[in-house]
Coordinates of C-alpha atoms and ligand atoms in Angstrom, one line a residue:
Chain A
M6 CA 57.9 119.5 116.8
S7 CA 59.4 116.1 117.4
E8 CA 58.2 113.6 120.0
I9 CA 61.6 112.2 120.5
T10 CA 63.6 114.2 123.1
P11 CA 67.2 113.4 123.7
A12 CA 67.5 112.5 127.3
Y13 CA 69.8 115.0 129.2
D14 CA 71.5 114.2 132.5
T15 CA 70.0 116.4 135.2
D16 CA 71.0 117.2 138.7
V17 CA 68.5 118.9 140.9
P18 CA 69.8 120.6 144.0
P19 CA 68.3 118.9 147.1
D20 CA 66.6 122.1 148.4
E21 CA 64.7 122.8 145.2
S22 CA 61.3 121.3 144.1
P23 CA 61.3 121.1 140.3
V24 CA 58.2 120.6 138.2
E25 CA 58.6 117.4 136.1
C26 CA 57.5 116.9 132.5
P27 CA 54.7 114.3 132.6
Y28 CA 55.8 113.0 129.1
C29 CA 59.6 112.6 129.4
E30 CA 60.2 113.2 133.1
R31 CA 62.7 116.0 132.5
P32 CA 62.7 118.2 135.6
L33 CA 62.1 121.9 134.7
E34 CA 63.1 124.9 136.7
S35 CA 59.7 126.7 136.6
A36 CA 56.1 126.2 135.6
E37 CA 56.6 128.6 132.7
L38 CA 59.5 126.6 131.4
L39 CA 57.5 123.4 131.7
V40 CA 54.7 124.9 129.6
L41 CA 57.3 126.0 127.0
H42 CA 59.0 122.6 127.1
E43 CA 55.7 120.7 126.6
G44 CA 54.7 123.0 123.7
I45 CA 58.0 122.6 122.0
E46 CA 58.7 118.9 122.5
H47 CA 55.3 117.2 123.1
W48 CA 52.9 119.4 121.0
E49 CA 50.9 116.5 119.6
R50 CA 50.0 115.2 123.1
L51 CA 48.7 118.5 124.5
D52 CA 45.0 119.3 124.8
D53 CA 43.6 122.6 123.5
D54 CA 43.8 124.4 126.9
R55 CA 47.5 123.5 127.3
R56 CA 48.2 124.6 123.7
E57 CA 46.6 128.0 124.4
E58 CA 48.6 128.3 127.6
F59 CA 51.8 127.6 125.6
R60 CA 50.9 130.3 123.0
E61 CA 50.4 132.8 125.8
T62 CA 53.6 131.9 127.6
Y63 CA 55.6 132.0 124.4
Q64 CA 54.1 135.5 123.7
D65 CA 55.0 136.7 127.2
E66 CA 58.5 135.4 126.6
S67 CA 58.7 137.3 123.3
D68 CA 57.8 140.5 125.1
D69 CA 60.7 139.9 127.6
L70 CA 63.0 139.2 124.7
R71 CA 62.2 142.5 123.0
T72 CA 63.4 144.4 126.1
F73 CA 66.5 142.1 126.2
R74 CA 67.2 142.7 122.5
L75 CA 67.1 146.5 123.0
K76 CA 69.7 146.2 125.8
M77 CA 71.9 144.0 123.5
L78 CA 71.5 146.6 120.7
G79 CA 72.5 149.3 123.1
L80 CA 75.6 147.3 124.2
L81 CA 76.5 146.7 120.5
V82 CA 76.3 150.4 119.7
V83 CA 78.5 151.2 122.7
V84 CA 81.1 148.6 121.7
Y85 CA 81.0 149.9 118.1
F86 CA 81.6 153.5 119.1
A87 CA 84.2 152.6 121.6
F88 CA 86.1 150.8 118.9
L89 CA 85.6 153.7 116.5
F90 CA 86.9 156.1 119.1
V91 CA 90.0 154.0 119.9
Y92 CA 90.7 153.6 116.2
S93 CA 90.5 157.3 115.6
I94 CA 93.3 157.7 118.1
Y95 CA 95.5 154.9 116.9
T96 CA 95.2 154.9 113.2
N97 CA 96.4 157.7 111.0
D98 CA 94.8 156.1 107.9
P99 CA 91.9 158.3 107.1
L100 CA 90.5 155.7 104.6
S101 CA 89.8 153.1 107.3
A102 CA 88.1 155.6 109.5
A103 CA 85.9 156.8 106.6
T104 CA 85.0 153.2 105.7
L105 CA 84.0 152.5 109.3
V106 CA 81.8 155.6 109.5
G107 CA 80.3 154.7 106.1
F108 CA 79.4 151.2 107.3
G109 CA 78.1 152.6 110.5
A110 CA 75.8 155.0 108.8
D111 CA 74.5 152.2 106.6
A112 CA 74.0 149.9 109.5
L113 CA 72.3 152.3 111.8
G114 CA 70.4 154.5 109.3
Chain B
M22 CA 53.6 148.0 117.5
R23 CA 55.6 146.3 114.8
R24 CA 57.6 143.4 116.1
P25 CA 61.2 143.1 114.9
T26 CA 61.6 140.0 112.9
V27 CA 64.5 138.2 111.3
R28 CA 63.8 139.9 108.0
T29 CA 63.6 143.5 109.4
L30 CA 66.7 142.9 111.6
L31 CA 68.8 141.3 108.8
P32 CA 69.9 144.6 107.1
T33 CA 70.9 146.1 110.4
T34 CA 72.8 143.0 111.6
T35 CA 74.6 142.5 108.3
G36 CA 75.6 146.2 108.3
L37 CA 77.0 145.9 111.8
L38 CA 78.7 142.6 111.0
L39 CA 80.3 144.1 107.9
A40 CA 81.5 147.1 109.9
A41 CA 82.9 144.7 112.6
S42 CA 84.7 142.5 110.0
S43 CA 86.0 145.5 108.1
I44 CA 87.7 146.7 111.4
L45 CA 89.4 143.3 111.7
L46 CA 90.3 143.1 108.0
L47 CA 91.7 146.6 108.0
S48 CA 93.7 146.0 111.1
G49 CA 94.8 142.7 109.7
Q50 CA 96.0 144.3 106.5
A51 CA 99.6 144.0 107.8
L52 CA 99.1 140.3 107.8
A53 CA 99.1 140.3 104.1
H54 CA 102.8 141.0 104.2
G55 CA 104.6 138.1 102.5
G56 CA 101.4 136.4 101.7
G57 CA 101.7 134.3 104.9
L58 CA 99.7 134.4 108.1
R59 CA 102.6 135.6 110.1
A60 CA 103.9 139.1 109.8
A61 CA 106.4 141.1 111.8
A62 CA 104.4 142.6 114.7
G63 CA 106.0 146.0 114.0
S64 CA 104.4 146.2 110.6
L65 CA 100.8 146.1 111.9
S66 CA 99.1 149.4 111.1
V67 CA 97.5 149.4 114.6
P68 CA 99.0 148.3 117.9
T69 CA 98.9 144.5 118.4
W70 CA 96.7 144.8 121.5
L71 CA 94.1 146.7 119.5
F72 CA 94.3 144.1 116.7
L73 CA 93.6 141.4 119.3
L74 CA 90.9 143.3 121.0
T75 CA 89.2 143.9 117.7
G76 CA 89.2 140.1 117.0
G77 CA 87.7 139.5 120.4
G78 CA 85.2 142.3 119.8
V79 CA 84.1 140.8 116.5
V80 CA 83.4 137.4 118.2
G81 CA 81.6 139.1 121.1
A82 CA 79.5 141.3 118.7
S83 CA 78.6 138.2 116.6
F84 CA 77.2 136.7 119.8
L85 CA 75.1 139.8 120.4
L86 CA 73.9 139.7 116.9
A87 CA 73.0 136.0 117.1
S88 CA 71.0 136.7 120.2
F89 CA 68.7 138.9 118.1
V90 CA 67.5 135.8 116.2
T91 CA 64.8 134.6 118.6
D92 CA 62.3 133.0 116.2
R93 CA 62.3 129.3 117.1
A94 CA 60.6 128.3 113.9
F95 CA 63.2 130.1 111.8
I96 CA 66.1 128.5 113.6
R97 CA 64.6 125.0 113.3
A98 CA 63.8 125.6 109.6
V99 CA 67.4 126.5 108.9
H100 CA 68.9 123.5 110.7
R101 CA 66.4 120.9 109.7
W102 CA 66.6 121.9 106.0
R103 CA 67.9 119.0 104.0
R104 CA 67.8 117.5 100.5
V105 CA 68.3 113.8 100.1
A106 CA 69.8 112.0 97.1
S107 CA 70.3 108.3 97.0
A108 CA 73.5 107.3 95.5
P109 CA 74.9 103.8 94.8
L110 CA 77.9 104.1 97.1
D111 CA 78.9 100.6 97.8
G112 CA 80.3 99.7 94.4
V113 CA 82.2 102.9 94.1
T114 CA 83.7 102.4 97.6
T115 CA 85.4 99.2 96.6
L116 CA 87.1 101.0 93.8
T117 CA 88.1 104.1 95.8
R118 CA 89.5 101.9 98.6
L119 CA 91.5 99.9 96.2
L120 CA 93.0 103.0 94.8
S121 CA 93.8 104.5 98.2
V122 CA 95.6 101.2 99.2
I123 CA 97.7 101.6 96.1
A124 CA 98.4 105.2 97.0
L125 CA 99.4 104.2 100.5
A126 CA 101.9 101.7 99.2
G127 CA 103.1 104.3 96.8
V128 CA 103.7 106.9 99.6
V129 CA 105.8 104.4 101.5
A130 CA 107.8 103.3 98.5
I131 CA 108.5 106.8 97.3
G132 CA 109.2 107.9 100.8
F133 CA 112.0 105.3 101.0
L134 CA 113.2 105.3 97.4
G135 CA 112.4 108.8 96.0
P136 CA 114.6 111.9 96.0
E137 CA 115.5 113.3 99.5
E138 CA 114.6 116.9 98.9
M139 CA 111.2 117.7 100.4
F140 CA 109.9 119.8 97.5
R141 CA 110.7 117.0 95.0
N142 CA 109.6 114.0 96.9
A143 CA 106.1 112.8 95.9
A144 CA 105.5 111.1 99.3
I145 CA 106.1 114.3 101.3
L146 CA 104.1 116.4 98.9
T147 CA 101.2 113.8 98.7
V148 CA 100.9 113.5 102.5
W149 CA 101.3 117.2 103.4
V150 CA 100.1 119.1 100.4
G151 CA 97.6 116.7 98.9
W152 CA 96.3 115.0 102.0
W153 CA 96.8 117.1 105.1
A154 CA 96.3 120.5 103.4
G155 CA 94.0 119.8 100.5
Y156 CA 92.0 116.6 101.3
V157 CA 91.3 117.6 104.9
A158 CA 89.8 120.9 103.6
T159 CA 87.4 119.0 101.4
V160 CA 86.3 117.0 104.4
Y161 CA 84.9 120.0 106.2
L162 CA 84.0 122.0 103.1
V163 CA 82.3 119.3 101.2
G164 CA 81.8 116.1 103.1
N165 CA 83.5 113.2 104.9
S166 CA 84.7 110.9 102.2
W167 CA 87.3 109.2 104.4
P168 CA 85.2 106.0 105.1
A169 CA 85.2 105.5 101.3
L170 CA 89.0 106.0 101.1
N171 CA 90.6 104.9 104.4
P172 CA 93.2 102.5 103.1
W173 CA 93.9 101.0 106.5
R174 CA 90.2 100.2 107.0
A175 CA 90.2 98.6 103.5
L176 CA 93.2 96.4 104.4
A177 CA 91.7 95.5 107.8
E178 CA 88.5 94.4 106.2
W179 CA 90.3 92.2 103.8
L180 CA 92.3 90.6 106.6
P181 CA 90.8 88.3 109.3
S182 CA 90.0 89.7 112.8
L183 CA 90.1 88.2 116.3
D184 CA 87.0 90.3 117.1
R185 CA 87.9 90.7 120.8
K186 CA 85.5 93.0 122.6
Y187 CA 86.7 96.6 122.7
P188 CA 87.0 97.6 126.3
E189 CA 84.1 100.1 127.0
E190 CA 86.1 102.1 129.5
F191 CA 88.7 103.0 126.8
G192 CA 86.1 104.9 124.9
A193 CA 87.6 107.6 122.7
W194 CA 90.7 108.0 124.9
P195 CA 93.1 106.1 122.6
S196 CA 92.1 108.5 119.8
V197 CA 92.8 111.5 122.1
V198 CA 96.2 110.1 123.0
G199 CA 96.9 109.2 119.3
L200 CA 96.1 112.7 118.1
L201 CA 98.3 114.4 120.7
V202 CA 101.2 112.0 119.9
L203 CA 100.9 112.5 116.2
V204 CA 100.9 116.3 116.4
W205 CA 103.8 116.2 119.0
L206 CA 105.7 114.0 116.5
E207 CA 105.0 116.5 113.7
V208 CA 106.3 119.4 115.8
V209 CA 109.5 117.9 117.2
S210 CA 110.7 115.9 114.2
P211 CA 111.4 116.9 110.6
L212 CA 108.4 114.8 109.5
A213 CA 107.6 117.4 106.8
D214 CA 111.2 117.6 105.5
D215 CA 112.5 114.1 105.7
P216 CA 110.9 111.5 103.3
R217 CA 112.6 108.5 104.9
L218 CA 111.3 109.5 108.4
L219 CA 107.8 110.1 107.0
A220 CA 107.8 106.7 105.4
W221 CA 108.8 105.1 108.7
V222 CA 106.1 107.0 110.6
V223 CA 103.5 105.8 108.0
V224 CA 104.7 102.2 108.4
G225 CA 104.6 102.6 112.2
Y226 CA 101.1 104.0 112.1
S227 CA 100.0 101.3 109.7
A228 CA 101.3 98.6 112.0
V229 CA 99.6 100.0 115.1
T230 CA 96.3 100.5 113.2
L231 CA 96.2 97.1 111.5
A232 CA 97.1 95.4 114.8
G233 CA 94.3 97.3 116.6
A234 CA 91.8 96.4 113.9
L235 CA 93.0 92.8 113.9
V236 CA 92.4 92.4 117.6
F237 CA 89.2 94.4 118.1
G238 CA 87.7 94.3 114.6
P239 CA 87.6 97.2 112.0
E240 CA 84.2 98.5 113.2
S241 CA 85.3 99.1 116.8
W242 CA 88.8 100.2 116.0
F243 CA 87.9 102.8 113.4
G244 CA 84.7 103.8 115.2
R245 CA 86.4 104.3 118.6
A246 CA 90.2 104.2 118.8
D247 CA 91.6 105.5 115.5
P248 CA 92.5 109.2 115.8
V249 CA 92.5 109.9 112.0
A250 CA 89.0 108.4 111.4
R251 CA 87.6 110.2 114.4
L252 CA 89.2 113.5 113.3
F253 CA 87.6 113.2 109.8
R254 CA 84.2 112.2 111.3
Y255 CA 84.2 115.4 113.4
Y256 CA 85.5 117.6 110.6
G257 CA 83.0 116.0 108.3
A258 CA 80.1 117.1 110.6
V259 CA 80.9 120.7 109.7
A260 CA 80.3 120.0 106.0
P261 CA 77.1 120.5 103.9
I262 CA 77.0 116.9 102.6
Q263 CA 76.1 114.3 105.3
R264 CA 75.6 110.6 105.0
G265 CA 72.3 109.6 106.7
E266 CA 70.3 106.4 106.8
D267 CA 68.5 107.4 103.6
G268 CA 71.5 108.2 101.5
L269 CA 73.5 111.4 101.0
A270 CA 71.8 114.6 102.3
V271 CA 72.7 118.2 101.7
R272 CA 72.3 120.5 104.7
P273 CA 73.4 124.0 105.5
P274 CA 77.1 124.1 106.7
G275 CA 77.3 123.4 110.4
A276 CA 73.7 122.2 110.7
A277 CA 74.7 118.7 111.5
L278 CA 76.7 120.0 114.5
T279 CA 73.5 121.0 116.2
D280 CA 72.3 117.3 116.3
A281 CA 72.4 115.8 119.7
G282 CA 74.8 112.9 120.3
L283 CA 77.8 114.0 118.2
A284 CA 80.0 114.2 121.3
D285 CA 78.7 111.6 123.6
G286 CA 80.8 111.4 126.8
R287 CA 83.7 113.1 128.5
D288 CA 86.1 111.2 126.2
E289 CA 84.5 112.6 123.0
V290 CA 84.4 116.1 124.4
A291 CA 88.1 115.7 125.2
F292 CA 88.8 114.8 121.6
V293 CA 87.0 117.8 120.2
V294 CA 89.0 120.1 122.6
A295 CA 92.1 118.2 121.5
I296 CA 91.5 119.1 117.8
L297 CA 91.3 122.8 118.8
W298 CA 94.4 122.6 121.1
V299 CA 96.7 120.8 118.6
T300 CA 96.0 123.5 116.0
T301 CA 96.9 126.1 118.5
Y302 CA 100.0 124.2 119.8
D303 CA 101.3 123.9 116.3
G304 CA 101.3 127.7 115.9
F305 CA 102.3 128.4 119.5
V306 CA 105.7 126.6 119.4
G307 CA 106.6 128.8 116.4
T308 CA 106.3 132.1 118.4
P309 CA 109.3 134.0 119.9
F310 CA 107.5 133.9 123.2
W311 CA 107.8 130.1 123.2
A312 CA 111.4 130.3 122.1
D313 CA 112.2 132.5 125.1
A314 CA 110.1 130.4 127.5
A315 CA 111.8 127.2 126.3
N316 CA 115.2 128.7 126.7
W317 CA 114.4 129.9 130.2
L318 CA 112.9 126.5 131.3
V319 CA 115.9 124.6 130.1
G320 CA 118.1 127.3 131.8
V321 CA 116.5 126.5 135.1
G322 CA 117.1 122.8 134.7
L323 CA 114.2 121.3 132.9
P324 CA 115.4 118.5 130.6
A325 CA 115.0 119.6 127.0
V326 CA 113.4 116.3 126.0
L327 CA 110.5 116.9 128.4
L328 CA 109.9 120.5 127.0
Y329 CA 107.5 119.7 124.2
P330 CA 105.5 116.9 125.8
L331 CA 105.0 119.0 128.9
A332 CA 103.9 122.0 126.9
M333 CA 101.6 119.8 125.0
L334 CA 100.0 118.4 128.1
A335 CA 99.9 121.7 130.1
G336 CA 98.2 123.6 127.3
Y337 CA 95.8 120.8 126.7
G338 CA 94.9 120.7 130.4
L339 CA 94.4 124.4 130.3
F340 CA 92.1 124.2 127.2
L341 CA 90.1 121.3 128.6
G342 CA 89.9 123.0 132.1
A343 CA 88.6 126.2 130.5
Y344 CA 86.0 124.4 128.6
W345 CA 84.7 122.4 131.6
L346 CA 84.8 125.5 133.7
A347 CA 82.6 127.3 131.2
S348 CA 80.2 124.3 131.1
G349 CA 80.0 124.5 134.9
Y350 CA 79.3 128.3 134.8
S351 CA 76.8 127.7 132.0
R352 CA 74.7 125.6 134.4
K353 CA 74.6 128.7 136.7
T354 CA 73.9 131.4 134.1
A355 CA 71.2 129.4 132.5
E356 CA 69.7 128.4 135.8
T357 CA 69.2 124.9 134.5
Y358 CA 69.1 121.5 136.1
L359 CA 71.3 120.0 133.3
T360 CA 74.6 118.7 134.6
P361 CA 77.8 120.5 133.4
E362 CA 78.6 117.2 131.6
A363 CA 75.4 117.3 129.6
I364 CA 76.1 120.9 128.7
A365 CA 79.7 120.2 127.8
K366 CA 78.6 117.3 125.5
R367 CA 75.9 119.4 123.8
F368 CA 78.1 122.4 123.0
A369 CA 81.4 120.7 122.2
P370 CA 80.6 120.3 118.4
S371 CA 80.2 124.0 118.1
L372 CA 84.0 124.3 118.5
L373 CA 84.6 122.4 115.3
P374 CA 84.0 125.2 112.8
I375 CA 86.7 127.2 114.7
A376 CA 89.2 124.4 114.2
A377 CA 88.2 124.1 110.5
G378 CA 88.6 127.9 110.0
Y379 CA 92.1 127.8 111.4
H380 CA 93.0 124.8 109.4
L381 CA 91.9 126.5 106.2
A382 CA 93.7 129.7 107.2
H383 CA 96.9 127.8 107.8
F384 CA 96.9 125.3 104.9
L385 CA 95.1 126.9 101.9
G386 CA 98.2 129.0 101.1
L387 CA 100.4 125.9 101.4
F388 CA 98.1 123.9 99.2
V389 CA 97.9 126.6 96.5
S390 CA 101.6 127.4 96.4
L391 CA 102.9 123.8 96.3
S392 CA 100.2 122.2 94.1
P393 CA 102.4 122.5 90.9
A394 CA 105.2 120.8 92.8
L395 CA 102.9 118.0 93.8
V396 CA 101.7 117.5 90.2
A397 CA 105.2 117.6 88.9
A398 CA 106.4 115.1 91.5
L399 CA 103.4 112.8 90.9
S400 CA 104.0 112.7 87.1
N401 CA 107.5 111.4 87.6
P402 CA 108.0 110.2 91.2
L403 CA 111.4 108.8 90.9
S404 CA 113.1 111.6 89.0
P405 CA 110.9 114.8 89.3
P406 CA 112.1 118.1 87.9
I407 CA 115.1 119.6 89.8
N408 CA 113.4 123.0 90.5
P409 CA 109.6 122.4 90.7
S410 CA 107.5 125.6 90.1
V411 CA 105.7 127.2 93.0
V412 CA 102.8 129.6 92.9
V413 CA 103.7 132.9 94.5
L414 CA 100.7 134.0 96.6
P415 CA 99.3 137.4 96.1
G416 CA 99.4 140.0 98.9
W417 CA 95.8 139.8 99.8
F418 CA 96.1 136.1 100.7
G419 CA 96.9 137.0 104.3
M420 CA 93.6 138.9 104.6
L421 CA 91.8 135.8 103.2
A422 CA 93.3 133.8 106.1
V423 CA 92.0 136.3 108.7
A424 CA 88.6 136.0 107.0
F425 CA 88.6 132.2 107.3
V426 CA 89.5 132.4 111.0
L427 CA 86.6 134.9 111.5
L428 CA 84.1 132.8 109.5
G429 CA 84.9 129.8 111.6
H430 CA 84.2 131.7 114.7
L431 CA 81.0 133.2 113.4
L432 CA 79.7 129.7 112.4
A433 CA 80.6 128.5 115.8
V434 CA 78.7 131.2 117.5
W435 CA 75.7 130.5 115.4
V436 CA 75.8 126.7 115.9
A437 CA 76.0 127.2 119.7
H438 CA 73.1 129.5 119.5
A439 CA 71.0 127.0 117.6
S440 CA 72.0 124.2 119.9
A441 CA 71.1 126.2 123.0
Y442 CA 67.6 126.8 121.5
D443 CA 67.3 123.1 121.0
V444 CA 68.3 122.3 124.6
F445 CA 66.6 124.9 126.6
P446 CA 62.8 125.5 126.6
G447 CA 63.3 129.2 127.6
R448 CA 64.9 131.4 124.9
L449 CA 66.4 133.9 127.4
Q450 CA 67.7 130.8 129.2
A451 CA 69.3 129.7 126.0
V452 CA 71.1 133.0 125.4
R453 CA 72.2 133.1 129.1
S454 CA 73.7 129.6 128.8
Q455 CA 76.1 131.0 126.3
Y456 CA 77.7 133.8 128.4
P457 CA 80.5 131.7 129.8
F458 CA 81.2 130.1 126.4
V459 CA 81.4 133.5 124.7
V460 CA 84.0 134.7 127.3
V461 CA 86.1 131.6 126.6
M462 CA 85.7 132.0 122.9
V463 CA 86.7 135.7 123.0
L464 CA 89.8 134.8 125.0
Y465 CA 90.6 132.0 122.6
T466 CA 90.2 134.3 119.5
M467 CA 92.6 136.8 121.0
T468 CA 95.1 134.0 121.9
S469 CA 95.1 132.6 118.4
L470 CA 95.2 136.0 116.7
W471 CA 98.2 136.8 118.9
I472 CA 99.8 133.6 117.7
V473 CA 99.2 134.2 114.0
S474 CA 100.4 137.8 114.2
A475 CA 103.6 137.0 116.2
P476 CA 106.8 137.0 114.2
S477 CA 107.9 133.6 113.2
A478 CA 110.6 131.9 115.2
T479 CA 112.3 128.5 114.9
P480 CA 111.2 126.2 117.7
P481 CA 114.3 125.5 119.9
F482 CA 115.5 122.2 121.1
V483 CA 114.0 120.0 118.3
Ligands
ZN6 ZN1 59.1 116.4 128.2

């Protein structure tokens, strides 16, 4: 949790009102992202309330991520079986198909 | 409810990754033909489009897998891990530099005076097999030892300097131009076959480099303008051994690429993209597609002499444009206030493992097969054996090359993932920032697999 943040060039569209980090002046896109940014980059300078807020926001984000990961896993499985299907058409080498199914069973089982 | 963690996900992800790579390796089996990377397209056991799609699919899948790793503490721990050893480097450096100055003089002398056959000439073999194939690989696999060897820097530091101020607006641009020119020269001239020509090019490069260092001082010249020193600096950032302020440090491979500030400015981003492009260009001009295109272009009236420089610039423009376009879109998908330039600078280093992977895939075979010839030529530079022995590569070597290409891409995806977590406070935001880059990377993988699987053709008009 370093205190030194590399300064990034930012460009805020004129019709938006960003929240700004009080420690490094980086404009953030939402109040939640500001809480996360402060917790990650300026942990030492936060009071207990703000730290608690960070923990809750991070936890909420983790819940969102779980849903996201499930979608990604679904996509991965679809891609995998699409390839398996295409390979079953185009390859007449039974060994490779068997290997793939074997790996798939290991991976998903 | 049990939350999925890195540890519980690991078996699943490795399983899927293995499955994905086995697809690529099996479909790439035909590449083993002849031990080289290229194989006749007709001998692929699956249609070429499926082979390319599988390569793209593996890169895409590896991005999906990386997005499962969402534990900030874990990612930081991996990339901040380092072990430091202090080593007395300065005394050793004087000796290594002295030796490499002698080696440079030897390359020029043997280039002019040695036998004219390429496989017997120690200068050709030292430069291409020893240095460009073997030594460069140690730079990204072990660490950047070039500052301790660089013979031109050693000479420049022994000579006086005018110490003029290096023009700030030049930045890294001279090194970008230098890299493109050197690779263009390598493609259009028999630089790897003709020892006399090689010696002249080494003399020419030495003259330009020493003149530059004389005017602007070695620090500015090798820090900013010299393409070779910059190339090694960037390749070295992939390696596990890094030189820090407190001595030599060991870090996980690629970890240094996630540090901010490695590519600082449009010019340095341009150099990183140039590294990737020249690797591709080198392969592209050897495809039948290029031979046909070149014949057609000359047929409709394009002067043949402009063919290669134009292809070099057009392709480079395309690569650079695609990267900047992706950076612009990344600002949108991540919904961030960071400028496209800030994003482009932060993620450019993640392209370096890809370039390293291709380099290893291209040159490891060359290094292994010609090493005995190099040793034979070095042991008796002026009259080496008439028929030097050459190692015949086993059939599985082509598969090894495909594996290196794949590993480079996987490391790149991981580095970009870790960098995104460092830049963006939101973890979903970090993953979304990578969408445009993944699209570009998948397209790039398919392009380069297409190049390596195309049958070999002699570049026309050279
Ligand atoms: Zn801040």
